[in-house]
Structures are given as C-alpha cells and as structure tokens.
PDB file of C-alpha atoms in Angstrom:
ATOM      1  CA  MET J  24      32.632  59.011 -77.140  1.00 46.00           C
ATOM      2  CA  ASP J  25      35.530  57.331 -75.271  1.00 49.00           C
ATOM      3  CA  THR J  26      38.764  56.927 -77.171  1.00 50.00           C
ATOM      4  CA  PRO J  27      40.972  53.822 -76.591  1.00 50.00           C
ATOM      5  CA  ASP J  28      44.009  54.264 -74.430  1.00 51.00           C
ATOM      6  CA  LYS J  29      47.140  54.915 -76.394  1.00 51.00           C
ATOM      7  CA  LEU J  30      50.527  53.457 -75.561  1.00 49.00           C
ATOM      8  CA  THR J  31      52.975  55.888 -74.084  1.00 57.00           C
ATOM      9  CA  PRO J  32      56.380  56.201 -75.823  1.00 57.00           C
ATOM     10  CA  ALA J  33      58.034  54.262 -72.970  1.00 58.00           C
ATOM     11  CA  GLN J  34      55.764  51.219 -73.302  1.00 62.00           C
ATOM     12  CA  PRO J  35      56.881  50.163 -76.821  1.00 67.00           C
ATOM     13  CA  ARG J  36      60.493  50.497 -75.726  1.00 68.00           C
ATOM     14  CA  ARG J  37      59.903  48.317 -72.662  1.00 68.00           C
ATOM     15  CA  TYR J  38      58.092  45.755 -74.767  1.00 65.00           C
ATOM     16  CA  SER J  39      60.863  45.755 -77.351  1.00 73.00           C
ATOM     17  CA  SER J  40      63.518  45.378 -74.646  1.00 73.00           C
ATOM     18  CA  PHE J  41      61.603  42.503 -73.031  1.00 69.00           C
ATOM     19  CA  ARG J  42      61.226  40.761 -76.380  1.00 76.00           C
ATOM     20  CA  ARG J  43      64.936  41.115 -77.171  1.00 76.00           C
ATOM     21  CA  GLY J  44      65.821  39.714 -73.763  1.00 73.00           C
ATOM     22  CA  LEU J  45      63.485  36.767 -74.270  1.00 74.00           C
ATOM     23  CA  ASP J  46      64.911  36.108 -77.737  1.00 76.00           C
ATOM     24  CA  ASN J  47      68.454  36.221 -76.377  1.00 79.00           C
ATOM     25  CA  PHE J  48      67.501  33.808 -73.590  1.00 76.00           C
ATOM     26  CA  PHE J  49      66.113  31.188 -75.948  1.00 83.00           C
ATOM     27  CA  LEU J  50      68.996  31.744 -78.349  1.00 85.00           C
ATOM     28  CA  SER J  51      71.427  31.062 -75.496  1.00 83.00           C
ATOM     29  CA  LEU J  52      69.543  27.876 -74.598  1.00 85.00           C
ATOM     30  CA  TYR J  53      69.780  26.747 -78.209  1.00 89.00           C
ATOM     31  CA  LYS J  54      73.532  27.446 -78.315  1.00 90.00           C
ATOM     32  CA  ILE J  55      73.999  25.486 -75.063  1.00 89.00           C
ATOM     33  CA  TYR J  56      72.015  22.584 -76.518  1.00 92.00           C
ATOM     34  CA  LEU J  57      74.168  22.566 -79.652  1.00 93.00           C
ATOM     35  CA  PHE J  58      77.333  22.753 -77.552  1.00 93.00           C
ATOM     36  CA  VAL J  59      76.359  19.794 -75.349  1.00 93.00           C
ATOM     37  CA  ALA J  60      75.139  17.789 -78.346  1.00 94.00           C
ATOM     38  CA  ARG J  61      78.406  18.478 -80.155  1.00 92.00           C
ATOM     39  CA  PHE J  62      80.337  17.206 -77.130  1.00 94.00           C
ATOM     40  CA  PHE J  63      78.470  13.884 -77.032  1.00 93.00           C
ATOM     41  CA  LYS J  64      78.911  13.564 -80.777  1.00 91.00           C
ATOM     42  CA  GLU J  65      82.657  14.193 -80.889  1.00 90.00           C
ATOM     43  CA  VAL J  66      83.714  12.558 -77.630  1.00 89.00           C
ATOM     44  CA  PHE J  67      83.113   9.078 -79.060  1.00 89.00           C
ATOM     45  CA  LEU J  68      84.790   9.721 -82.421  1.00 85.00           C
ATOM     46  CA  PRO J  69      88.529   9.270 -83.081  1.00 84.00           C
ATOM     47  CA  PRO J  70      91.125  10.561 -82.676  1.00 82.00           C
ATOM     48  CA  TYR J  71      91.204  10.238 -78.898  1.00 85.00           C
ATOM     49  CA  GLU J  72      93.393  12.745 -77.089  1.00 88.00           C
ATOM     50  CA  TRP J  73      94.367  10.517 -74.157  1.00 90.00           C
ATOM     51  CA  ASN J  74      97.553  12.420 -73.381  1.00 92.00           C
ATOM     52  CA  GLU J  75      95.616  15.659 -73.049  1.00 92.00           C
ATOM     53  CA  VAL J  76      92.967  13.925 -70.906  1.00 93.00           C
ATOM     54  CA  ILE J  77      95.676  12.696 -68.516  1.00 94.00           C
ATOM     55  CA  LYS J  78      97.202  16.152 -68.424  1.00 93.00           C
ATOM     56  CA  GLN J  79      93.867  17.752 -67.600  1.00 94.00           C
ATOM     57  CA  CYS J  80      93.140  15.111 -64.938  1.00 93.00           C
ATOM     58  CA  TYR J  81      96.433  16.114 -63.352  1.00 92.00           C
ATOM     59  CA  GLN J  82      95.435  19.772 -63.502  1.00 90.00           C
ATOM     60  CA  VAL J  83      92.019  19.105 -61.983  1.00 91.00           C
ATOM     61  CA  GLY J  84      92.960  16.451 -59.428  1.00 88.00           C
ATOM     62  CA  VAL J  85      96.561  16.741 -58.306  1.00 88.00           C
ATOM     63  CA  ARG J  86      96.686  20.545 -58.440  1.00 87.00           C
ATOM     64  CA  SER J  87      93.589  20.674 -56.199  1.00 88.00           C
ATOM     65  CA  PHE J  88      94.801  17.970 -53.818  1.00 89.00           C
ATOM     66  CA  THR J  89      96.145  20.212 -51.048  1.00 91.00           C
ATOM     67  CA  LEU J  90      93.135  22.525 -51.000  1.00 92.00           C
ATOM     68  CA  ILE J  91      90.740  19.586 -51.078  1.00 92.00           C
ATOM     69  CA  THR J  92      92.553  17.848 -48.208  1.00 93.00           C
ATOM     70  CA  VAL J  93      92.539  20.859 -45.908  1.00 94.00           C
ATOM     71  CA  THR J  94      88.919  21.716 -46.686  1.00 93.00           C
ATOM     72  CA  GLY J  95      87.674  18.156 -46.194  1.00 92.00           C
ATOM     73  CA  PHE J  96      89.459  17.797 -42.859  1.00 94.00           C
ATOM     74  CA  ILE J  97      88.082  21.124 -41.603  1.00 94.00           C
ATOM     75  CA  VAL J  98      84.550  20.191 -42.700  1.00 92.00           C
ATOM     76  CA  GLY J  99      84.717  16.939 -40.714  1.00 91.00           C
ATOM     77  CA  VAL J 100      86.049  18.613 -37.574  1.00 92.00           C
ATOM     78  CA  ILE J 101      83.634  21.557 -37.644  1.00 92.00           C
ATOM     79  CA  PHE J 102      80.533  19.503 -38.432  1.00 90.00           C
ATOM     80  CA  THR J 103      81.309  17.074 -35.614  1.00 90.00           C
ATOM     81  CA  LYS J 104      82.032  19.892 -33.182  1.00 90.00           C
ATOM     82  CA  GLN J 105      78.831  21.756 -34.058  1.00 88.00           C
ATOM     83  CA  SER J 106      76.658  18.608 -33.884  1.00 86.00           C
ATOM     84  CA  ARG J 107      77.836  17.500 -30.433  1.00 84.00           C
ATOM     85  CA  PRO J 108      75.924  20.102 -28.333  1.00 83.00           C
ATOM     86  CA  SER J 109      72.590  19.257 -30.001  1.00 81.00           C
ATOM     87  CA  LEU J 110      73.031  15.522 -29.422  1.00 80.00           C
ATOM     88  CA  SER J 111      74.332  15.972 -25.859  1.00 81.00           C
ATOM     89  CA  GLU J 112      71.047  17.672 -24.894  1.00 79.00           C
ATOM     90  CA  PHE J 113      69.301  14.344 -25.519  1.00 77.00           C
ATOM     91  CA  GLY J 114      72.148  12.186 -24.185  1.00 75.00           C
ATOM     92  CA  ALA J 115      72.748  10.814 -27.689  1.00 74.00           C
ATOM     93  CA  THR J 116      76.404  11.654 -28.285  1.00 77.00           C
ATOM     94  CA  SER J 117      76.961   7.981 -29.153  1.00 80.00           C
ATOM     95  CA  TRP J 118      75.040   8.672 -32.366  1.00 85.00           C
ATOM     96  CA  LEU J 119      77.575  11.279 -33.412  1.00 87.00           C
ATOM     97  CA  PRO J 120      79.634   9.005 -35.744  1.00 86.00           C
ATOM     98  CA  SER J 121      76.463   7.869 -37.537  1.00 88.00           C
ATOM     99  CA  LEU J 122      75.253  11.429 -37.935  1.00 88.00           C
ATOM    100  CA  VAL J 123      78.619  12.550 -39.293  1.00 88.00           C
ATOM    101  CA  SER J 124      78.825   9.684 -41.787  1.00 89.00           C
ATOM    102  CA  ILE J 125      75.301  10.256 -43.122  1.00 89.00           C
ATOM    103  CA  ALA J 126      75.839  13.997 -43.566  1.00 90.00           C
ATOM    104  CA  ILE J 127      79.272  13.690 -45.135  1.00 91.00           C
ATOM    105  CA  MET J 128      78.750  10.744 -47.451  1.00 88.00           C
ATOM    106  CA  ARG J 129      75.256  11.712 -48.589  1.00 86.00           C
ATOM    107  CA  ALA J 130      75.735  15.437 -49.092  1.00 87.00           C
ATOM    108  CA  LEU J 131      78.810  17.275 -47.854  1.00 90.00           C
ATOM    109  CA  ALA J 132      81.616  15.361 -49.593  1.00 92.00           C
ATOM    110  CA  PRO J 133      80.369  15.674 -53.207  1.00 94.00           C
ATOM    111  CA  LEU J 134      78.895  19.140 -52.645  1.00 93.00           C
ATOM    112  CA  VAL J 135      81.990  20.654 -51.007  1.00 93.00           C
ATOM    113  CA  THR J 136      84.227  19.103 -53.663  1.00 94.00           C
ATOM    114  CA  ALA J 137      82.046  20.459 -56.467  1.00 94.00           C
ATOM    115  CA  LEU J 138      81.978  23.974 -55.016  1.00 93.00           C
ATOM    116  CA  ILE J 139      85.756  24.054 -54.605  1.00 93.00           C
ATOM    117  CA  ALA J 140      86.247  22.667 -58.116  1.00 92.00           C
ATOM    118  CA  ALA J 141      83.795  25.204 -59.550  1.00 92.00           C
ATOM    119  CA  GLY J 142      85.784  28.022 -57.991  1.00 91.00           C
ATOM    120  CA  LYS J 143      89.264  26.742 -58.762  1.00 92.00           C
ATOM    121  CA  VAL J 144      88.957  24.522 -61.821  1.00 92.00           C
ATOM    122  CA  GLY J 145      85.940  26.168 -63.453  1.00 92.00           C
ATOM    123  CA  SER J 146      87.427  29.654 -63.362  1.00 92.00           C
ATOM    124  CA  SER J 147      90.749  28.335 -64.636  1.00 93.00           C
ATOM    125  CA  ILE J 148      89.196  26.551 -67.633  1.00 94.00           C
ATOM    126  CA  GLY J 149      86.929  29.493 -68.437  1.00 93.00           C
ATOM    127  CA  ALA J 150      89.826  31.964 -68.311  1.00 92.00           C
ATOM    128  CA  GLU J 151      92.152  29.686 -70.296  1.00 92.00           C
ATOM    129  CA  LEU J 152      89.738  29.030 -73.156  1.00 93.00           C
ATOM    130  CA  GLY J 153      88.532  32.627 -73.055  1.00 91.00           C
ATOM    131  CA  SER J 154      92.091  33.843 -73.439  1.00 91.00           C
ATOM    132  CA  MET J 155      92.618  31.478 -76.363  1.00 90.00           C
ATOM    133  CA  ARG J 156      89.428  32.749 -78.012  1.00 89.00           C
ATOM    134  CA  VAL J 157      90.360  36.391 -77.478  1.00 88.00           C
ATOM    135  CA  THR J 158      93.855  35.916 -78.886  1.00 87.00           C
ATOM    136  CA  GLU J 159      92.356  33.977 -81.838  1.00 86.00           C
ATOM    137  CA  GLN J 160      94.281  30.794 -81.063  1.00 89.00           C
ATOM    138  CA  ILE J 161      91.095  28.734 -81.412  1.00 87.00           C
ATOM    139  CA  ASP J 162      90.399  30.341 -84.793  1.00 84.00           C
ATOM    140  CA  ALA J 163      93.945  29.515 -85.882  1.00 87.00           C
ATOM    141  CA  MET J 164      93.467  25.878 -84.875  1.00 85.00           C
ATOM    142  CA  GLU J 165      90.264  25.666 -86.898  1.00 81.00           C
ATOM    143  CA  VAL J 166      91.940  27.196 -89.971  1.00 83.00           C
ATOM    144  CA  SER J 167      94.901  24.814 -89.696  1.00 80.00           C
ATOM    145  CA  GLY J 168      92.608  21.795 -89.954  1.00 74.00           C
ATOM    146  CA  THR J 169      92.879  20.555 -86.342  1.00 78.00           C
ATOM    147  CA  LYS J 170      89.859  19.918 -84.158  1.00 83.00           C
ATOM    148  CA  PRO J 171      89.997  22.463 -81.321  1.00 88.00           C
ATOM    149  CA  PHE J 172      86.657  21.382 -79.878  1.00 92.00           C
ATOM    150  CA  LYS J 173      87.789  17.810 -79.300  1.00 91.00           C
ATOM    151  CA  TYR J 174      91.234  18.846 -78.051  1.00 91.00           C
ATOM    152  CA  LEU J 175      90.123  21.731 -75.820  1.00 93.00           C
ATOM    153  CA  VAL J 176      86.574  20.923 -74.748  1.00 94.00           C
ATOM    154  CA  CYS J 177      86.151  17.138 -74.784  1.00 94.00           C
ATOM    155  CA  THR J 178      89.384  16.489 -72.905  1.00 95.00           C
ATOM    156  CA  ARG J 179      88.570  18.993 -70.140  1.00 95.00           C
ATOM    157  CA  VAL J 180      85.008  17.769 -69.647  1.00 96.00           C
ATOM    158  CA  ILE J 181      86.199  14.159 -69.478  1.00 95.00           C
ATOM    159  CA  ALA J 182      88.871  15.170 -66.969  1.00 95.00           C
ATOM    160  CA  THR J 183      86.441  16.929 -64.643  1.00 95.00           C
ATOM    161  CA  SER J 184      83.947  14.070 -64.942  1.00 95.00           C
ATOM    162  CA  LEU J 185      86.636  11.560 -63.904  1.00 95.00           C
ATOM    163  CA  ALA J 186      88.634  13.545 -61.365  1.00 94.00           C
ATOM    164  CA  ILE J 187      85.859  15.103 -59.280  1.00 95.00           C
ATOM    165  CA  PRO J 188      84.280  11.738 -58.241  1.00 94.00           C
ATOM    166  CA  LEU J 189      87.721  10.599 -57.085  1.00 94.00           C
ATOM    167  CA  LEU J 190      88.252  13.851 -55.207  1.00 94.00           C
ATOM    168  CA  ALA J 191      84.794  13.604 -53.634  1.00 94.00           C
ATOM    169  CA  THR J 192      85.530  10.088 -52.370  1.00 93.00           C
ATOM    170  CA  TYR J 193      88.827  11.282 -50.944  1.00 94.00           C
ATOM    171  CA  VAL J 194      87.143  14.285 -49.289  1.00 94.00           C
ATOM    172  CA  GLY J 195      84.621  11.944 -47.668  1.00 92.00           C
ATOM    173  CA  PHE J 196      87.289   9.821 -46.005  1.00 92.00           C
ATOM    174  CA  ILE J 197      89.349  12.853 -44.973  1.00 94.00           C
ATOM    175  CA  ALA J 198      86.244  14.465 -43.441  1.00 93.00           C
ATOM    176  CA  LEU J 199      85.497  11.225 -41.571  1.00 92.00           C
ATOM    177  CA  LEU J 200      89.072  11.240 -40.291  1.00 93.00           C
ATOM    178  CA  GLY J 201      88.622  14.803 -39.046  1.00 92.00           C
ATOM    179  CA  GLY J 202      85.384  13.739 -37.368  1.00 91.00           C
ATOM    180  CA  PHE J 203      87.151  10.813 -35.701  1.00 92.00           C
ATOM    181  CA  LEU J 204      89.807  13.053 -34.177  1.00 91.00           C
ATOM    182  CA  ASN J 205      87.103  15.273 -32.695  1.00 88.00           C
ATOM    183  CA  VAL J 206      85.026  12.321 -31.449  1.00 89.00           C
ATOM    184  CA  ASN J 207      88.103  10.632 -30.011  1.00 86.00           C
ATOM    185  CA  ALA J 208      89.080  13.800 -28.149  1.00 85.00           C
ATOM    186  CA  GLY J 209      85.544  14.365 -26.808  1.00 80.00           C
ATOM    187  CA  GLU J 210      84.230  10.865 -26.111  1.00 81.00           C
ATOM    188  CA  GLY J 211      87.362   8.724 -26.269  1.00 81.00           C
ATOM    189  CA  THR J 212      85.880   6.500 -28.992  1.00 83.00           C
ATOM    190  CA  SER J 213      88.391   4.106 -30.535  1.00 87.00           C
ATOM    191  CA  TYR J 214      89.072   4.088 -34.268  1.00 87.00           C
ATOM    192  CA  SER J 215      87.564   0.621 -34.829  1.00 88.00           C
ATOM    193  CA  THR J 216      84.382   1.501 -32.931  1.00 89.00           C
ATOM    194  CA  TYR J 217      84.102   4.807 -34.750  1.00 89.00           C
ATOM    195  CA  MET J 218      84.450   3.247 -38.204  1.00 89.00           C
ATOM    196  CA  GLN J 219      81.940   0.532 -37.328  1.00 90.00           C
ATOM    197  CA  GLN J 220      79.388   3.170 -36.297  1.00 89.00           C
ATOM    198  CA  VAL J 221      80.214   5.256 -39.364  1.00 90.00           C
ATOM    199  CA  PHE J 222      79.385   2.569 -41.924  1.00 88.00           C
ATOM    200  CA  GLU J 223      76.470   1.027 -40.031  1.00 88.00           C
ATOM    201  CA  PRO J 224      73.752   3.471 -41.218  1.00 87.00           C
ATOM    202  CA  LEU J 225      75.057   3.732 -44.789  1.00 86.00           C
ATOM    203  CA  THR J 226      73.590   1.678 -47.610  1.00 86.00           C
ATOM    204  CA  PHE J 227      74.593   0.945 -51.175  1.00 88.00           C
ATOM    205  CA  ILE J 228      72.166   3.620 -52.372  1.00 88.00           C
ATOM    206  CA  ASP J 229      74.062   6.238 -50.354  1.00 87.00           C
ATOM    207  CA  PHE J 230      77.357   5.428 -52.058  1.00 89.00           C
ATOM    208  CA  GLU J 231      75.698   5.122 -55.461  1.00 89.00           C
ATOM    209  CA  ALA J 232      73.911   8.474 -55.092  1.00 90.00           C
ATOM    210  CA  SER J 233      77.136  10.139 -53.961  1.00 91.00           C
ATOM    211  CA  LEU J 234      78.970   8.771 -57.001  1.00 92.00           C
ATOM    212  CA  VAL J 235      76.217   9.862 -59.401  1.00 93.00           C
ATOM    213  CA  LYS J 236      76.221  13.325 -57.841  1.00 93.00           C
ATOM    214  CA  SER J 237      79.969  13.640 -58.263  1.00 95.00           C
ATOM    215  CA  LEU J 238      79.796  12.540 -61.909  1.00 95.00           C
ATOM    216  CA  VAL J 239      77.003  14.997 -62.683  1.00 96.00           C
ATOM    217  CA  PHE J 240      78.758  17.806 -60.807  1.00 96.00           C
ATOM    218  CA  GLY J 241      82.026  17.127 -62.616  1.00 95.00           C
ATOM    219  CA  PHE J 242      80.362  17.095 -66.023  1.00 96.00           C
ATOM    220  CA  THR J 243      78.441  20.281 -65.226  1.00 96.00           C
ATOM    221  CA  ILE J 244      81.534  22.175 -64.085  1.00 96.00           C
ATOM    222  CA  GLY J 245      83.501  21.098 -67.136  1.00 95.00           C
ATOM    223  CA  ILE J 246      80.831  21.791 -69.738  1.00 96.00           C
ATOM    224  CA  VAL J 247      79.856  25.160 -68.239  1.00 95.00           C
ATOM    225  CA  ALA J 248      83.453  26.379 -67.990  1.00 95.00           C
ATOM    226  CA  CYS J 249      84.268  25.214 -71.519  1.00 95.00           C
ATOM    227  CA  TYR J 250      81.127  26.822 -72.946  1.00 94.00           C
ATOM    228  CA  GLN J 251      81.803  30.160 -71.275  1.00 93.00           C
ATOM    229  CA  GLY J 252      85.428  30.199 -72.376  1.00 92.00           C
ATOM    230  CA  TYR J 253      84.841  28.843 -75.882  1.00 92.00           C
ATOM    231  CA  TYR J 254      82.315  31.572 -76.674  1.00 90.00           C
ATOM    232  CA  ALA J 255      83.986  34.399 -74.791  1.00 87.00           C
ATOM    233  CA  ASP J 256      83.529  37.885 -76.190  1.00 82.00           C
ATOM    234  CA  LYS J 257      86.340  39.678 -77.934  1.00 71.00           C
ATOM    235  CA  GLY J 258      88.646  41.700 -75.739  1.00 73.00           C
ATOM    236  CA  THR J 259      90.396  41.102 -72.451  1.00 77.00           C
ATOM    237  CA  GLU J 260      87.209  41.947 -70.544  1.00 82.00           C
ATOM    238  CA  GLY J 261      85.627  38.844 -72.024  1.00 83.00           C
ATOM    239  CA  VAL J 262      88.197  36.632 -70.294  1.00 88.00           C
ATOM    240  CA  GLY J 263      87.196  37.941 -66.881  1.00 87.00           C
ATOM    241  CA  LYS J 264      83.513  37.589 -67.711  1.00 89.00           C
ATOM    242  CA  ALA J 265      84.047  34.007 -68.885  1.00 90.00           C
ATOM    243  CA  ALA J 266      85.868  33.053 -65.683  1.00 91.00           C
ATOM    244  CA  ASN J 267      83.254  34.714 -63.485  1.00 92.00           C
ATOM    245  CA  ALA J 268      80.307  33.238 -65.394  1.00 91.00           C
ATOM    246  CA  SER J 269      81.908  29.778 -65.214  1.00 92.00           C
ATOM    247  CA  VAL J 270      82.005  29.888 -61.415  1.00 93.00           C
ATOM    248  CA  VAL J 271      78.594  31.461 -60.812  1.00 93.00           C
ATOM    249  CA  THR J 272      76.695  29.336 -63.337  1.00 93.00           C
ATOM    250  CA  ALA J 273      78.380  26.088 -62.294  1.00 94.00           C
ATOM    251  CA  MET J 274      77.665  26.687 -58.595  1.00 94.00           C
ATOM    252  CA  PHE J 275      74.042  27.525 -59.292  1.00 94.00           C
ATOM    253  CA  LEU J 276      73.547  24.371 -61.392  1.00 94.00           C
ATOM    254  CA  VAL J 277      75.322  22.250 -58.764  1.00 95.00           C
ATOM    255  CA  PHE J 278      72.809  23.305 -56.114  1.00 94.00           C
ATOM    256  CA  ILE J 279      69.890  22.610 -58.469  1.00 95.00           C
ATOM    257  CA  GLU J 280      71.277  19.178 -59.324  1.00 94.00           C
ATOM    258  CA  GLU J 281      71.848  18.469 -55.633  1.00 93.00           C
ATOM    259  CA  ILE J 282      68.169  19.029 -54.893  1.00 92.00           C
ATOM    260  CA  ILE J 283      67.040  16.878 -57.817  1.00 93.00           C
ATOM    261  CA  ILE J 284      69.368  13.943 -57.101  1.00 91.00           C
ATOM    262  CA  VAL J 285      68.575  13.969 -53.362  1.00 89.00           C
ATOM    263  CA  GLN J 286      64.873  13.822 -54.206  1.00 90.00           C
ATOM    264  CA  ILE J 287      65.373  10.941 -56.649  1.00 89.00           C
ATOM    265  CA  ALA J 288      67.606   9.025 -54.222  1.00 84.00           C
ATOM    266  CA  GLY J 289      64.993   9.483 -51.495  1.00 83.00           C
ATOM    267  CA  TRP J 290      62.458   7.584 -53.615  1.00 86.00           C
ATOM    268  CA  PHE J 291      64.708   4.476 -53.579  1.00 80.00           C
ATOM    269  CA  ARG J 292      65.413   4.475 -49.847  1.00 70.00           C
TER     270      ARG J 292
END
C-alpha cells in the first residue's frame, strides 16, 4: 500500500520563511497606510509650522538650484543633438524645436527633476530623520509634549510638494534654452522662430499633466524619505539604510507614477 509523501525538513522551514516574509510585507503596507493617513490628518490641523515649511522649501529648492540648472541645460543640448541625425535623414530638421518641446515638457523636465530630487533631497531627509531617530531626538520631542510628526514630516512633505513643481518648470525652460543654442548653432534658427515652434504643438493638457506629475513626484519623494527616516532602525547602520531606501524606493515609485500619469493623460488628448 502506497504511503503519502512526507515533507522533508527543509520544506517546513521554507514555508515558514515565506509566510514570515508575506506577513512582514503586508505589515509594512499597513504601516505605510497609517503613516500617509496620519499625514493627511495632521497637515490640516493647527498649529501650522510655516517657518519650518519655508526653511525646508529653501533646502529643497535653492540648495538644488545649481545642480538643477546644469542638468536641465545639458539635457536640452544632448537631446537636441541626438535627435538631429534621425530627423535629417528625412529632411525634417525644421521639426526639431517641436520634438524637443514635446519631449521636455511632457516627460523629461518633471522626470529629470524628480530623479535628481530623489537622489539629493530624498537621501538628505532620510538620513536627517534617521539620525534623529537613532539619537532618540524624536523620542525626546514626543516626551516633551511637542508634535514631532507635524514639525518633521508634514513640513518636509509640503516643501517637496511645492518646490519640485517649481523646479520642474524651471528645468523645462532651461532645457529649452539649451535646445535653442544647439538649434541656433546647427540651423541658424532665430529665438522668436524657435519659441514659436516650441509652443505650437503643446496644449493645455501637456502643461497640466506636467504639473500634476511634478506634484505627485514631490509628494512621493517627501513621504517616502520621511517614512524611511522616521522609522529607521536603531544604530548608525540604520541611518545609511534609511537614506539608501529613500532614494531607491522614491525612484522606483516615480517611474511607476510616470507610466500611470502618461497613460491617463493620453486618454484626454
């Protein structure tokens, strides 16, 4: 008579490990949900830390200004330079300004800004809050009766949500300026003609979608960095992990959101 197969000793361990991993995954999702819900609950309640919001906007915007300027200009020049050979094969180099404007305003400006902010701002916020958690400064604020969540988290998320759309708009115009210099050197197109061709193919939906993208990207970068830093593990190693997780997670979510928003915007065009 056949006997039923018995589980090997390794199989229960693998099953137990898989179950623990699944439990930890859903537990993390629940903690993220509570964190985001707590933000929307406390951000509208007084007191309002406007001074800290302005300070964080300065940290996010002004401190990133030089890097954003150089990157945006290089993106405009390189994209224009790389697009010219493909268009010249069809004798359509006159379409170059329109192609540059569509690519930059619809996708490159908000995406490049978000990726730079995720690397620079996200890692900074994650490391800062992680360091405060490790050194028990956040615990001390909670014991003293202050509201560390509102002061540390809400202000930084508001700052990224406000500053990154402004930076993305600035990057768009700087990239268009870089494209103009390349087009002017190659085809001799005047500035007025170039700008007319740049804005001709763009519609209100393009600007609206770019603004929505920037707002979503800014919120995502801020909330991810604050979450990773606020719940950093004990020890100095946790600070590094918080900074690294802030960058990697924010960049991954930015790409996912880019796909979703582009798809939604395409339905309205």
